[in-house]
């Protein structure tokens, strides 16, 4: 009897010892359990094959949104991507390493079935490898499997840029199965959120919220089938501070600078033309530099409208001076023609005056013998009969010459009148050549009204622009 009791006690302690040995070797037990689970396991067949669909719960913790490219129409997120499903073939005893098995070895991860999840609108993605591949699997004893990865995903985001840079973008993320329809695999959202919600400012954008939902889309492998798809829309509002400092303010300053030409003398053609051309080229360079960040689209953005209107104002300031310069040249040509005509008329009047004076001198010379006849003692007595005989003749000729002199008096008066008129014309030409003529005053009024009209119209445009794009649209 004593021997029997001793044998029973020995066997009991031996069993306890063996059990304690197994507990002290969890790695060996995990390997043994995993090997036992995979003994008849086929990782190419989904759980519950030919049965109900596998339900895959997806959880995404967004660490950051690294890049949003308008030109490439894409955005890049850095996230923890987790999937959970149940595989009854992987159920195991609960006493092994607590309630779950943790598999970090890539060989073990590759030996179990995993959903063929892919990003439907993805362009590229990679798993972080620093310092080891950032993924692991946990298997609970009831068969639930948690598969976690750290990914960087670049997805396509079709952006509407009509209100750029006052726009709000909605960038989607579409998740689904590559080769299974809804009859084989169904996806559900567990959650998607920012890992650090307080850090929602992403450079130019602010992430306002994430709208998640589930949808069914047509499955390309089955004409009558549907695929389960998870969708998450990242609603991003663009920050305008960068564009106000680097686009709107410089453009407004260039436009205002172009108005300085209205205060420059219209005779300073080099200064005004240089200022106009410089502002036009500067604004063109600024527009091309900002436009390089955007894709080629077939519509105008809010930025394009602002830059085009501002460019028109700058160009109009240059055209305004061209009009003034051309009008001033026309005025000067008219003045030169009038002066040339006045000089010609003055020369003709002077020639007529000289001709009249010459005729007057000739007439005066011809009438001088008559005065000699009136002096009888001027000649000797023996000559007086001859003089007297000729006196009648000369008296007669003297009368005719005096009549000729009287005939030339109106011509002298007319020459004197023409001389006075030519002097008056020369006096009229001088005011036309003065710096403040009537034509010049009209030209200066163009600059005056430009000083008022250009700022008023541009301010009206700015008010309408901001009201329309901020409040109306």
Short mmCIF file of C-alpha atoms in Angstrom, two decimals:
data_model
loop_
_atom_site.label_atom_id
_atom_site.label_comp_id
_atom_site.label_asym_id
_atom_site.label_seq_id
_atom_site.Cartn_x
_atom_site.Cartn_y
_atom_site.Cartn_z
CA UNK A 1 0.00 0.00 0.00
CA UNK A 2 2.82 2.36 0.85
CA UNK A 3 4.51 1.53 -2.42
CA UNK A 4 1.39 2.37 -4.40
CA UNK A 5 1.07 5.76 -2.72
CA UNK A 6 4.69 6.54 -3.41
CA UNK A 7 4.31 5.71 -7.12
CA UNK A 8 1.23 7.92 -7.45
CA UNK A 9 3.03 10.84 -5.82
CA UNK A 10 6.02 10.37 -8.07
CA UNK A 11 3.91 10.41 -11.21
CA UNK A 12 2.06 13.50 -10.00
CA UNK A 13 5.27 15.45 -9.44
CA UNK A 14 6.63 14.27 -12.77
CA UNK A 15 3.58 15.59 -14.58
CA UNK A 16 3.84 18.95 -12.78
CA UNK A 17 7.50 19.16 -13.67
CA UNK A 18 6.84 18.56 -17.33
CA UNK A 19 4.08 21.16 -17.32
CA UNK A 20 6.33 23.72 -15.65
CA UNK A 21 9.01 23.00 -18.22
CA UNK A 22 6.56 23.82 -21.02
CA UNK A 23 5.55 27.12 -19.38
CA UNK A 24 9.12 28.20 -19.00
CA UNK A 25 9.71 27.73 -22.76
CA UNK A 26 7.12 29.99 -24.47
CA UNK A 27 9.11 30.33 -27.68
CA UNK A 28 9.21 26.59 -28.11
CA UNK A 29 5.53 26.34 -27.32
CA UNK A 30 4.64 29.11 -29.83
CA UNK A 31 6.66 27.42 -32.53
CA UNK A 32 5.07 24.09 -31.71
CA UNK A 33 1.55 25.53 -31.66
CA UNK A 34 2.14 27.44 -34.89
CA UNK A 35 3.52 24.34 -36.55
CA UNK A 36 0.52 22.35 -35.40
CA UNK A 37 -1.84 25.01 -36.75
CA UNK A 38 -0.16 25.05 -40.14
CA UNK A 39 0.09 21.29 -40.47
CA UNK A 40 -3.00 21.03 -42.68
CA UNK A 41 -3.28 24.77 -43.46
CA UNK A 42 -3.52 26.14 -47.02
CA UNK A 43 -2.87 29.88 -47.18
CA UNK A 44 -4.20 30.10 -50.74
CA UNK A 45 -7.75 29.35 -49.61
CA UNK A 46 -9.75 31.97 -47.75
CA UNK A 47 -11.39 31.19 -44.40
CA UNK A 48 -14.86 29.63 -44.63
CA UNK A 49 -14.29 28.69 -48.22
CA UNK A 50 -17.62 28.23 -50.05
CA UNK A 51 -19.29 29.71 -46.99
CA UNK A 52 -20.18 33.23 -45.91
CA UNK A 53 -17.83 36.06 -46.92
CA UNK A 54 -14.85 36.95 -44.79
CA UNK A 55 -15.51 40.18 -42.92
CA UNK A 56 -12.41 42.40 -42.81
CA UNK A 57 -12.41 45.33 -40.40
CA UNK A 58 -10.04 48.14 -41.39
CA UNK A 59 -8.52 50.73 -39.09
CA UNK A 60 -6.25 53.54 -40.29
CA UNK A 61 -4.33 55.92 -38.05
CA UNK A 62 -3.04 58.78 -40.20
CA UNK A 63 0.34 59.91 -38.91
CA UNK A 64 0.74 62.72 -41.44
CA UNK A 65 -0.22 63.95 -44.88
CA UNK A 66 3.21 64.53 -46.32
CA UNK A 67 2.56 65.93 -49.77
CA UNK A 68 -0.30 67.35 -51.81
CA UNK A 69 0.60 68.06 -55.42
CA UNK A 70 -1.77 70.05 -57.62
CA UNK A 71 0.41 69.53 -60.66
CA UNK A 72 0.51 65.73 -60.31
CA UNK A 73 -3.03 65.52 -58.89
CA UNK A 74 -1.98 63.29 -56.00
CA UNK A 75 -1.53 63.25 -52.24
CA UNK A 76 0.67 61.18 -49.94
CA UNK A 77 -0.24 59.92 -46.46
CA UNK A 78 1.83 58.17 -43.81
CA UNK A 79 -0.28 55.82 -41.70
CA UNK A 80 -0.73 52.66 -39.66
CA UNK A 81 -2.85 50.32 -41.76
CA UNK A 82 -4.54 47.59 -39.72
CA UNK A 83 -6.85 44.77 -40.81
CA UNK A 84 -8.71 42.27 -38.66
CA UNK A 85 -10.55 39.12 -39.72
CA UNK A 86 -11.41 35.70 -38.32
CA UNK A 87 -9.84 32.46 -39.49
CA UNK A 88 -11.27 29.52 -37.56
CA UNK A 89 -8.44 27.33 -38.75
CA UNK A 90 -6.09 29.32 -36.49
CA UNK A 91 -7.93 28.71 -33.20
CA UNK A 92 -5.63 27.42 -30.47
CA UNK A 93 -5.50 26.73 -26.75
CA UNK A 94 -5.80 29.86 -24.59
CA UNK A 95 -3.03 28.95 -22.18
CA UNK A 96 -0.25 29.47 -24.71
CA UNK A 97 1.37 32.90 -24.16
CA UNK A 98 -1.78 34.41 -22.81
CA UNK A 99 -4.69 34.96 -25.21
CA UNK A 100 -2.83 35.61 -28.48
CA UNK A 101 0.17 34.64 -30.57
CA UNK A 102 2.39 37.43 -31.84
CA UNK A 103 4.21 36.77 -35.09
CA UNK A 104 6.95 39.15 -36.11
CA UNK A 105 8.97 36.82 -38.30
CA UNK A 106 8.30 37.52 -41.96
CA UNK A 107 8.36 33.82 -42.73
CA UNK A 108 5.53 33.15 -40.30
CA UNK A 109 3.51 36.09 -41.63
CA UNK A 110 3.85 34.80 -45.18
CA UNK A 111 2.52 31.35 -44.22
CA UNK A 112 -0.99 32.41 -43.20
CA UNK A 113 -3.83 33.67 -45.35
CA UNK A 114 -4.16 37.46 -45.65
CA UNK A 115 -6.69 39.61 -47.50
CA UNK A 116 -5.61 40.80 -50.95
CA UNK A 117 -6.35 44.39 -49.98
CA UNK A 118 -5.14 47.14 -52.29
CA UNK A 119 -5.64 50.88 -52.77
CA UNK A 120 -8.00 51.28 -55.70
CA UNK A 121 -6.91 54.84 -56.50
CA UNK A 122 -3.33 54.33 -55.34
CA UNK A 123 -0.35 55.23 -57.49
CA UNK A 124 2.38 53.79 -55.29
CA UNK A 125 2.93 52.58 -51.74
CA UNK A 126 5.68 50.99 -49.67
CA UNK A 127 6.17 49.37 -46.29
CA UNK A 128 8.68 51.06 -44.02
CA UNK A 129 11.79 48.93 -43.47
CA UNK A 130 13.58 50.96 -40.79
CA UNK A 131 15.02 49.28 -38.88
CA UNK A 132 13.06 46.11 -39.61
CA UNK A 133 9.99 45.55 -41.79
CA UNK A 134 7.27 47.48 -39.98
CA UNK A 135 4.52 44.86 -39.86
CA UNK A 136 3.34 42.15 -37.52
CA UNK A 137 0.44 39.72 -36.91
CA UNK A 138 -1.38 38.85 -33.72
CA UNK A 139 -3.59 35.76 -33.55
CA UNK A 140 -6.11 35.40 -30.78
CA UNK A 141 -7.07 31.97 -29.51
CA UNK A 142 -10.58 32.35 -30.95
CA UNK A 143 -9.16 32.68 -34.47
CA UNK A 144 -9.22 36.48 -34.90
CA UNK A 145 -6.15 37.82 -36.70
CA UNK A 146 -4.82 41.38 -36.52
CA UNK A 147 -2.46 42.39 -39.32
CA UNK A 148 -0.73 45.77 -38.85
CA UNK A 149 1.57 47.61 -41.26
CA UNK A 150 3.20 51.00 -41.42
CA UNK A 151 2.67 52.37 -44.93
CA UNK A 152 3.27 55.42 -47.04
CA UNK A 153 0.55 55.66 -49.69
CA UNK A 154 0.43 57.96 -52.69
CA UNK A 155 -3.08 58.14 -54.12
CA UNK A 156 -4.70 59.94 -57.00
CA UNK A 157 -6.72 63.05 -56.15
CA UNK A 158 -8.60 64.78 -58.95
CA UNK A 159 -8.73 68.41 -57.88
CA UNK A 160 -11.03 71.18 -59.01
CA UNK A 161 -8.94 74.34 -59.25
CA UNK A 162 -11.48 76.93 -60.40
CA UNK A 163 -11.25 78.71 -57.03
CA UNK A 164 -7.50 78.24 -56.57
CA UNK A 165 -5.99 79.45 -54.23
CA UNK A 166 -9.24 79.86 -52.28
CA UNK A 167 -10.31 76.30 -52.90
CA UNK A 168 -11.26 73.30 -50.79
CA UNK A 169 -10.17 69.89 -51.98
CA UNK A 170 -11.67 66.47 -51.34
CA UNK A 171 -9.04 63.75 -51.73
CA UNK A 172 -10.43 60.20 -51.62
CA UNK A 173 -8.86 56.96 -50.47
CA UNK A 174 -10.49 53.80 -51.89
CA UNK A 175 -9.77 50.40 -50.37
CA UNK A 176 -10.97 47.04 -51.68
CA UNK A 177 -10.10 43.50 -52.66
CA UNK A 178 -8.09 42.83 -55.75
CA UNK A 179 -9.63 39.51 -56.78
CA UNK A 180 -12.65 38.86 -54.54
CA UNK A 181 -16.19 40.06 -54.92
CA UNK A 182 -18.58 40.86 -52.13
CA UNK A 183 -19.67 37.22 -51.98
CA UNK A 184 -16.17 36.24 -50.84
CA UNK A 185 -14.96 39.26 -48.90
CA UNK A 186 -16.71 42.16 -47.22
CA UNK A 187 -14.94 45.24 -45.85
CA UNK A 188 -16.07 47.33 -42.89
CA UNK A 189 -14.70 50.48 -41.34
CA UNK A 190 -13.49 50.12 -37.81
CA UNK A 191 -12.13 53.66 -37.72
CA UNK A 192 -9.97 56.16 -39.56
CA UNK A 193 -8.57 59.20 -37.81
CA UNK A 194 -5.57 61.40 -37.30
CA UNK A 195 -3.05 59.84 -34.97
CA UNK A 196 -2.51 63.29 -33.42
CA UNK A 197 -5.71 65.30 -34.01
CA UNK A 198 -4.18 68.58 -32.81
CA UNK A 199 -1.70 68.49 -35.70
CA UNK A 200 -4.21 68.99 -38.49
CA UNK A 201 -2.31 71.80 -40.26
CA UNK A 202 -0.53 70.28 -43.22
CA UNK A 203 1.57 73.03 -44.76
CA UNK A 204 -0.72 74.79 -47.22
CA UNK A 205 -3.79 72.86 -46.11
CA UNK A 206 -5.82 72.26 -42.98
CA UNK A 207 -7.50 68.86 -42.62
CA UNK A 208 -11.01 69.74 -41.47
CA UNK A 209 -12.46 66.24 -41.25
CA UNK A 210 -12.39 62.75 -42.75
CA UNK A 211 -15.63 61.42 -44.16
CA UNK A 212 -15.69 57.60 -44.21
CA UNK A 213 -18.32 55.36 -45.78
CA UNK A 214 -18.78 51.97 -47.41
CA UNK A 215 -19.98 51.35 -50.93
CA UNK A 216 -20.50 48.59 -53.44
CA UNK A 217 -19.08 48.97 -56.92
CA UNK A 218 -19.32 46.79 -59.97
CA UNK A 219 -16.78 43.99 -59.98
CA UNK A 220 -14.80 43.73 -63.18
CA UNK A 221 -14.35 39.92 -62.94
CA UNK A 222 -18.07 39.23 -62.52
CA UNK A 223 -20.51 41.08 -64.78
CA UNK A 224 -23.34 40.76 -62.27
CA UNK A 225 -21.20 40.93 -59.16
CA UNK A 226 -20.22 43.72 -56.84
CA UNK A 227 -17.12 44.45 -54.84
CA UNK A 228 -17.05 45.80 -51.31
CA UNK A 229 -15.14 49.07 -51.12
CA UNK A 230 -14.19 51.33 -48.23
CA UNK A 231 -14.00 55.04 -48.98
CA UNK A 232 -12.50 57.86 -46.97
CA UNK A 233 -12.63 61.47 -48.16
CA UNK A 234 -10.01 63.82 -46.74
CA UNK A 235 -11.50 67.32 -46.76
CA UNK A 236 -8.65 69.82 -47.09
CA UNK A 237 -8.99 73.61 -46.94
CA UNK A 238 -6.15 75.60 -48.48
CA UNK A 239 -4.37 78.21 -46.39
CA UNK A 240 -4.18 81.57 -48.19
CA UNK A 241 -1.37 83.23 -46.25
CA UNK A 242 1.36 82.06 -48.62
CA UNK A 243 -0.44 83.31 -51.71
CA UNK A 244 -1.38 86.64 -50.15
CA UNK A 245 2.28 87.32 -49.33
CA UNK A 246 3.81 85.94 -52.51
CA UNK A 247 1.13 86.59 -55.13
CA UNK A 248 -1.60 89.09 -54.27
CA UNK A 249 0.45 91.76 -52.49
CA UNK A 250 3.32 91.79 -55.05
CA UNK A 251 0.84 91.94 -57.92
CA UNK A 252 -1.06 94.86 -56.36
CA UNK A 253 2.22 96.69 -55.74
CA UNK A 254 3.27 96.23 -59.37
CA UNK A 255 -0.08 97.58 -60.57
CA UNK A 256 0.21 100.61 -58.28
CA UNK A 257 3.79 101.15 -59.49
CA UNK A 258 2.55 101.31 -63.08
CA UNK A 259 0.35 104.28 -62.11
CA UNK A 260 3.42 106.35 -61.20
CA UNK A 261 3.81 107.12 -64.91
CA UNK A 262 0.71 109.33 -64.72
CA UNK A 263 2.69 111.78 -62.58
CA UNK A 264 5.75 111.80 -64.85
CA UNK A 265 6.06 114.55 -67.47
CA UNK A 266 4.70 113.44 -70.81
CA UNK A 267 7.85 114.68 -72.51
CA UNK A 268 9.91 112.09 -70.56
CA UNK A 269 9.22 109.31 -73.02
CA UNK A 270 12.15 107.13 -71.93
CA UNK A 271 11.16 107.20 -68.26
CA UNK A 272 7.50 106.44 -68.83
CA UNK A 273 8.09 103.72 -71.42
CA UNK A 274 10.77 102.07 -69.28
CA UNK A 275 8.45 102.02 -66.27
CA UNK A 276 5.57 100.57 -68.29
CA UNK A 277 7.64 97.86 -69.96
CA UNK A 278 9.32 96.92 -66.67
CA UNK A 279 6.01 96.48 -64.84
CA UNK A 280 4.57 94.42 -67.70
CA UNK A 281 7.57 92.07 -67.79
CA UNK A 282 7.70 91.76 -63.99
CA UNK A 283 4.05 90.79 -63.78
CA UNK A 284 4.47 88.32 -66.63
CA UNK A 285 7.40 86.67 -64.85
CA UNK A 286 5.44 86.49 -61.60
CA UNK A 287 2.48 84.88 -63.33
CA UNK A 288 4.61 82.27 -65.08
CA UNK A 289 6.40 81.40 -61.83
CA UNK A 290 3.18 80.77 -59.93
CA UNK A 291 1.52 78.98 -62.85
CA UNK A 292 4.29 76.37 -62.97
CA UNK A 293 2.90 74.82 -59.77
CA UNK A 294 -0.43 74.01 -61.41
CA UNK A 295 -1.40 71.44 -64.03
CA UNK A 296 -2.51 72.35 -67.52
CA UNK A 297 -6.30 72.70 -67.32
CA UNK A 298 -8.86 73.97 -69.82
CA UNK A 299 -10.40 76.55 -67.51
CA UNK A 300 -9.33 79.69 -65.68
CA UNK A 301 -8.59 79.62 -61.99
CA UNK A 302 -9.26 82.47 -59.58
CA UNK A 303 -5.54 83.19 -59.62
CA UNK A 304 -5.54 83.39 -63.43
CA UNK A 305 -8.40 85.88 -63.43
CA UNK A 306 -6.68 88.06 -60.84
CA UNK A 307 -3.37 88.05 -62.72
CA UNK A 308 -4.97 88.62 -66.12
CA UNK A 309 -7.01 91.61 -64.92
CA UNK A 310 -3.97 93.05 -63.13
CA UNK A 311 -1.92 92.55 -66.28
CA UNK A 312 -4.58 94.41 -68.28
CA UNK A 313 -4.36 97.35 -65.86
CA UNK A 314 -0.57 97.48 -66.19
CA UNK A 315 -0.78 97.20 -69.96
CA UNK A 316 -3.50 99.86 -70.09
CA UNK A 317 -1.21 102.26 -68.21
CA UNK A 318 1.42 101.75 -70.90
CA UNK A 319 -1.14 102.15 -73.70
CA UNK A 320 -2.39 105.35 -72.04
CA UNK A 321 1.03 106.91 -72.42
CA UNK A 322 1.27 105.71 -76.02
CA UNK A 323 -1.99 107.56 -76.73
CA UNK A 324 -0.69 110.69 -74.99
CA UNK A 325 2.62 110.53 -76.82
CA UNK A 326 0.91 110.08 -80.19
CA UNK A 327 -1.54 112.93 -79.50
CA UNK A 328 1.32 115.19 -78.47
CA UNK A 329 3.21 114.39 -81.67
CA UNK A 330 0.13 115.21 -83.74
CA UNK A 331 -0.23 118.52 -81.89
CA UNK A 332 3.40 119.43 -82.50
CA UNK A 333 3.08 118.59 -86.19
CA UNK A 334 0.03 120.83 -86.49
CA UNK A 335 1.93 123.65 -84.78
CA UNK A 336 4.89 123.20 -87.11
CA UNK A 337 2.60 123.28 -90.15
CA UNK A 338 0.92 126.44 -88.88
CA UNK A 339 4.29 128.06 -88.21
CA UNK A 340 5.58 127.10 -91.65
CA UNK A 341 2.44 128.49 -93.26
CA UNK A 342 2.76 131.71 -91.25
CA UNK A 343 6.40 132.08 -92.29
CA UNK A 344 5.46 131.60 -95.94
CA UNK A 345 2.70 134.20 -95.71
CA UNK A 346 5.07 136.60 -93.95
CA UNK A 347 7.68 136.11 -96.67
CA UNK A 348 5.09 136.77 -99.39
CA UNK A 349 3.90 139.89 -97.56
CA UNK A 350 7.47 141.09 -97.18
CA UNK A 351 8.10 140.54 -100.89
CA UNK A 352 4.95 142.48 -101.82
CA UNK A 353 5.98 145.26 -99.44
CA UNK A 354 9.44 145.52 -101.00
CA UNK A 355 7.91 145.67 -104.48
CA UNK A 356 5.56 148.46 -103.40
CA UNK A 357 8.37 150.44 -101.84
CA UNK A 358 10.45 150.10 -105.00
CA UNK A 359 7.60 151.39 -107.13
CA UNK A 360 7.17 154.27 -104.72
CA UNK A 361 10.84 155.19 -105.02
CA UNK A 362 10.64 155.02 -108.80
CA UNK A 363 7.59 157.27 -108.82
CA UNK A 364 9.31 159.75 -106.52
CA UNK A 365 12.39 159.84 -108.75
CA UNK A 366 10.30 160.55 -111.85
CA UNK A 367 8.52 163.52 -110.22
CA UNK A 368 11.74 165.41 -109.24
CA UNK A 369 12.19 167.41 -112.60
CA UNK A 370 8.87 169.04 -111.97
CA UNK A 371 10.31 170.57 -108.85
CA UNK A 372 13.28 171.85 -110.87
CA UNK A 373 10.95 173.65 -113.32
CA UNK A 374 9.46 175.61 -110.47
CA UNK A 375 12.93 177.31 -109.90
CA UNK A 376 13.33 179.89 -112.78
CA UNK A 377 16.61 181.38 -111.52
CA UNK A 378 18.30 178.07 -111.51
CA UNK A 379 19.22 178.25 -115.21
CA UNK A 380 20.71 181.06 -117.36
CA UNK A 381 18.39 183.42 -119.15
CA UNK A 382 19.29 182.23 -122.61
CA UNK A 383 18.11 178.83 -121.61
CA UNK A 384 14.81 179.85 -120.14
CA UNK A 385 12.87 179.74 -123.43
CA UNK A 386 14.07 176.24 -123.88
CA UNK A 387 13.10 175.40 -120.33
CA UNK A 388 9.85 177.17 -120.68
CA UNK A 389 9.23 175.38 -123.93
CA UNK A 390 9.94 172.14 -122.19
CA UNK A 391 8.14 173.14 -119.05
CA UNK A 392 4.83 172.53 -120.60
CA UNK A 393 5.87 169.13 -121.65
CA UNK A 394 7.37 168.27 -118.28
CA UNK A 395 4.41 169.76 -116.52
CA UNK A 396 2.22 167.48 -118.48
CA UNK A 397 4.44 164.51 -117.74
CA UNK A 398 4.64 165.64 -114.10
CA UNK A 399 0.91 165.46 -113.84
CA UNK A 400 0.94 161.94 -115.19
CA UNK A 401 3.72 160.91 -112.80
CA UNK A 402 1.85 162.47 -109.87
CA UNK A 403 -1.16 160.49 -110.94
CA UNK A 404 0.98 157.35 -110.94
CA UNK A 405 2.11 158.18 -107.41
CA UNK A 406 -1.46 158.61 -106.31
CA UNK A 407 -2.23 155.33 -108.03
CA UNK A 408 0.39 153.52 -105.88
CA UNK A 409 -0.82 154.89 -102.55
CA UNK A 410 -3.52 152.17 -102.06
CA UNK A 411 -0.86 149.55 -102.78
CA UNK A 412 1.32 151.07 -100.07
CA UNK A 413 -1.56 151.08 -97.65
CA UNK A 414 -2.32 147.42 -98.49
CA UNK A 415 1.34 146.46 -98.02
CA UNK A 416 1.36 148.21 -94.65
CA UNK A 417 -1.83 146.39 -93.68
CA UNK A 418 -0.37 143.02 -94.74
CA UNK A 419 2.75 143.75 -92.74
CA UNK A 420 0.67 144.44 -89.65
CA UNK A 421 -1.35 141.26 -90.28
CA UNK A 422 1.83 139.22 -90.66
CA UNK A 423 3.03 140.68 -87.38
CA UNK A 424 -0.31 139.72 -85.82
CA UNK A 425 0.01 136.19 -87.24
CA UNK A 426 3.45 135.85 -85.77
CA UNK A 427 2.03 136.97 -82.45
CA UNK A 428 -0.69 134.29 -82.78
CA UNK A 429 1.87 131.58 -83.48
CA UNK A 430 3.77 132.33 -80.29
CA UNK A 431 0.86 131.36 -77.97
CA UNK A 432 0.42 128.10 -79.92
CA UNK A 433 4.04 127.30 -79.22
CA UNK A 434 3.58 128.06 -75.53
CA UNK A 435 3.75 125.10 -73.07
CA UNK A 436 0.12 125.48 -71.99
CA UNK A 437 -1.77 125.62 -75.27
CA UNK A 438 -5.37 124.46 -75.60
CA UNK A 439 -4.38 121.18 -77.27
CA UNK A 440 -1.81 120.45 -74.61
CA UNK A 441 -4.39 121.05 -71.89
CA UNK A 442 -6.65 118.42 -73.44
CA UNK A 443 -3.77 115.94 -73.50
CA UNK A 444 -2.95 116.66 -69.87
CA UNK A 445 -6.56 115.92 -68.97
CA UNK A 446 -6.01 112.32 -70.07
CA UNK A 447 -3.35 111.93 -67.39
CA UNK A 448 -5.59 113.67 -64.87
CA UNK A 449 -8.53 111.35 -65.44
CA UNK A 450 -6.22 108.31 -65.54
CA UNK A 451 -5.01 109.21 -62.04
CA UNK A 452 -8.61 108.94 -60.84
CA UNK A 453 -10.05 106.20 -63.05
CA UNK A 454 -7.32 103.56 -62.76
CA UNK A 455 -7.22 103.35 -58.92
CA UNK A 456 -11.02 103.54 -58.64
CA UNK A 457 -11.60 100.77 -61.17
CA UNK A 458 -8.92 98.52 -59.67
CA UNK A 459 -10.32 98.92 -56.15
CA UNK A 460 -13.78 98.06 -57.47
CA UNK A 461 -12.35 94.95 -59.11
CA UNK A 462 -10.64 93.83 -55.88
CA UNK A 463 -13.83 94.26 -53.86
CA UNK A 464 -15.90 92.32 -56.39
CA UNK A 465 -13.21 89.64 -56.72
CA UNK A 466 -12.95 88.83 -53.02
CA UNK A 467 -16.72 88.98 -52.43
CA UNK A 468 -17.38 86.66 -55.36
CA UNK A 469 -14.81 84.00 -54.55
CA UNK A 470 -15.20 84.00 -50.77
CA UNK A 471 -18.92 84.49 -50.25
CA UNK A 472 -20.76 83.88 -53.51
CA UNK A 473 -19.14 80.73 -54.90
#
